[in-house]
PDB file of C-alpha atoms in Angstrom:
ATOM      1  CA  MET A 254       5.431 -21.712 -25.432  1.00 53.00           C
ATOM      2  CA  ALA A 255       6.012 -19.900 -22.157  1.00 61.00           C
ATOM      3  CA  THR A 256       3.116 -19.079 -19.888  1.00 68.00           C
ATOM      4  CA  PRO A 257       2.322 -15.361 -20.038  1.00 68.00           C
ATOM      5  CA  THR A 258       2.737 -13.468 -16.774  1.00 74.00           C
ATOM      6  CA  THR A 259       3.126  -9.912 -15.595  1.00 82.00           C
ATOM      7  CA  PHE A 260       6.515  -8.230 -15.320  1.00 80.00           C
ATOM      8  CA  TRP A 261       6.100  -7.434 -11.623  1.00 78.00           C
ATOM      9  CA  ARG A 262       5.567 -11.118 -10.918  1.00 83.00           C
ATOM     10  CA  LEU A 263       8.696 -11.943 -12.922  1.00 84.00           C
ATOM     11  CA  ALA A 264      10.594  -9.412 -10.794  1.00 83.00           C
ATOM     12  CA  GLY A 265       9.546 -11.328  -7.672  1.00 85.00           C
ATOM     13  CA  MET A 266       7.124  -8.693  -6.360  1.00 83.00           C
ATOM     14  CA  SER A 267       3.494  -8.875  -5.356  1.00 85.00           C
ATOM     15  CA  TYR A 268       1.001  -6.530  -6.982  1.00 86.00           C
ATOM     16  CA  VAL A 269       0.790  -4.438  -3.803  1.00 82.00           C
ATOM     17  CA  GLN A 270       4.590  -4.051  -3.708  1.00 85.00           C
ATOM     18  CA  TYR A 271       4.583  -3.011  -7.380  1.00 87.00           C
ATOM     19  CA  VAL A 272       1.817  -0.444  -6.912  1.00 85.00           C
ATOM     20  CA  THR A 273       3.500   0.970  -3.797  1.00 81.00           C
ATOM     21  CA  ARG A 274       6.823   1.409  -5.598  1.00 86.00           C
ATOM     22  CA  ALA A 275       5.169   2.879  -8.693  1.00 87.00           C
ATOM     23  CA  ALA A 276       3.178   5.394  -6.625  1.00 83.00           C
ATOM     24  CA  SER A 277       6.308   6.355  -4.709  1.00 82.00           C
ATOM     25  CA  ALA A 278       8.208   6.918  -7.968  1.00 87.00           C
ATOM     26  CA  VAL A 279       5.415   9.138  -9.316  1.00 85.00           C
ATOM     27  CA  ARG A 280       5.309  11.174  -6.077  1.00 83.00           C
ATOM     28  CA  ASN A 281       9.096  11.626  -6.143  1.00 84.00           C
ATOM     29  CA  ALA A 282       9.143  12.660  -9.810  1.00 87.00           C
ATOM     30  CA  ALA A 283       6.314  15.201  -9.570  1.00 85.00           C
ATOM     31  CA  LYS A 284       6.967  18.929  -9.440  1.00 89.00           C
ATOM     32  CA  GLU A 285       5.268  21.518  -7.268  1.00 87.00           C
ATOM     33  CA  PRO A 286       2.346  22.146  -6.699  1.00 87.00           C
ATOM     34  CA  ALA A 287       1.348  18.589  -7.664  1.00 83.00           C
ATOM     35  CA  LYS A 288       4.048  17.120  -5.416  1.00 83.00           C
ATOM     36  CA  SER A 289       2.475  18.581  -2.242  1.00 83.00           C
ATOM     37  CA  LYS A 290      -0.970  17.297  -3.206  1.00 80.00           C
ATOM     38  CA  LEU A 291       0.388  13.823  -3.908  1.00 77.00           C
ATOM     39  CA  ALA A 292       2.335  13.800  -0.623  1.00 76.00           C
ATOM     40  CA  ALA A 293      -0.887  14.520   1.262  1.00 74.00           C
ATOM     41  CA  ASN A 294      -2.593  11.592  -0.498  1.00 70.00           C
ATOM     42  CA  SER A 295       0.172   9.165   0.469  1.00 70.00           C
ATOM     43  CA  LYS A 296      -0.827   9.210   4.139  1.00 72.00           C
ATOM     44  CA  PHE A 297      -3.435   6.716   5.277  1.00 73.00           C
ATOM     45  CA  THR A 298      -5.131   5.350   8.366  1.00 75.00           C
ATOM     46  CA  TYR A 299      -7.566   2.538   8.988  1.00 79.00           C
ATOM     47  CA  ASN A 300      -8.910   0.594  11.928  1.00 81.00           C
ATOM     48  CA  ALA A 301      -8.097  -3.076  12.370  1.00 82.00           C
ATOM     49  CA  SER A 302      -9.385  -5.575  14.882  1.00 83.00           C
ATOM     50  CA  ILE A 303      -9.120  -9.300  15.467  1.00 82.00           C
ATOM     51  CA  TRP A 304     -12.302 -11.335  15.600  1.00 85.00           C
ATOM     52  CA  GLU A 305     -12.394 -14.297  17.960  1.00 88.00           C
ATOM     53  CA  GLY A 306     -15.400 -16.513  18.504  1.00 90.00           C
ATOM     54  CA  GLY A 307     -17.663 -14.172  16.543  1.00 90.00           C
ATOM     55  CA  VAL A 308     -16.782 -11.204  18.770  1.00 91.00           C
ATOM     56  CA  GLN A 309     -14.880  -8.189  17.521  1.00 89.00           C
ATOM     57  CA  GLY A 310     -11.791  -7.394  19.558  1.00 87.00           C
ATOM     58  CA  LYS A 311     -10.247  -4.044  20.375  1.00 88.00           C
ATOM     59  CA  LYS A 312      -9.829  -1.675  17.422  1.00 86.00           C
ATOM     60  CA  VAL A 313      -6.306  -0.523  16.651  1.00 83.00           C
ATOM     61  CA  GLU A 314      -5.589   2.446  14.365  1.00 82.00           C
ATOM     62  CA  ILE A 315      -3.070   1.562  11.663  1.00 78.00           C
ATOM     63  CA  ASP A 316      -1.191   4.497  10.118  1.00 75.00           C
ATOM     64  CA  ALA A 317       1.940   2.780   8.800  1.00 69.00           C
ATOM     65  CA  LEU A 318       2.608  -0.423   6.924  1.00 64.00           C
ATOM     66  CA  SER A 319       5.006  -1.521   9.668  1.00 65.00           C
ATOM     67  CA  LYS A 320       2.096  -1.515  12.120  1.00 64.00           C
ATOM     68  CA  ALA A 321       0.000  -3.533   9.689  1.00 63.00           C
ATOM     69  CA  GLY A 322       2.496  -6.377   9.747  1.00 61.00           C
ATOM     70  CA  ILE A 323       3.407  -6.069   6.065  1.00 51.00           C
TER      71      ILE A 323
END
């Protein structure tokens, strides 16, 4: 008997990749006025910093996945 697994894993994607693609598909398929509200929710920012020797380094604002190194 085969080991059960999720379809996104079988497709070679991580869960984050699956959720990102699914959310993008929903945003693209929506009609106005929901589409504008969903577009506003798709933007994000967060602060990241590297800790070295127990000391927090400089904070960098991340506003795109390319800046996050993903």
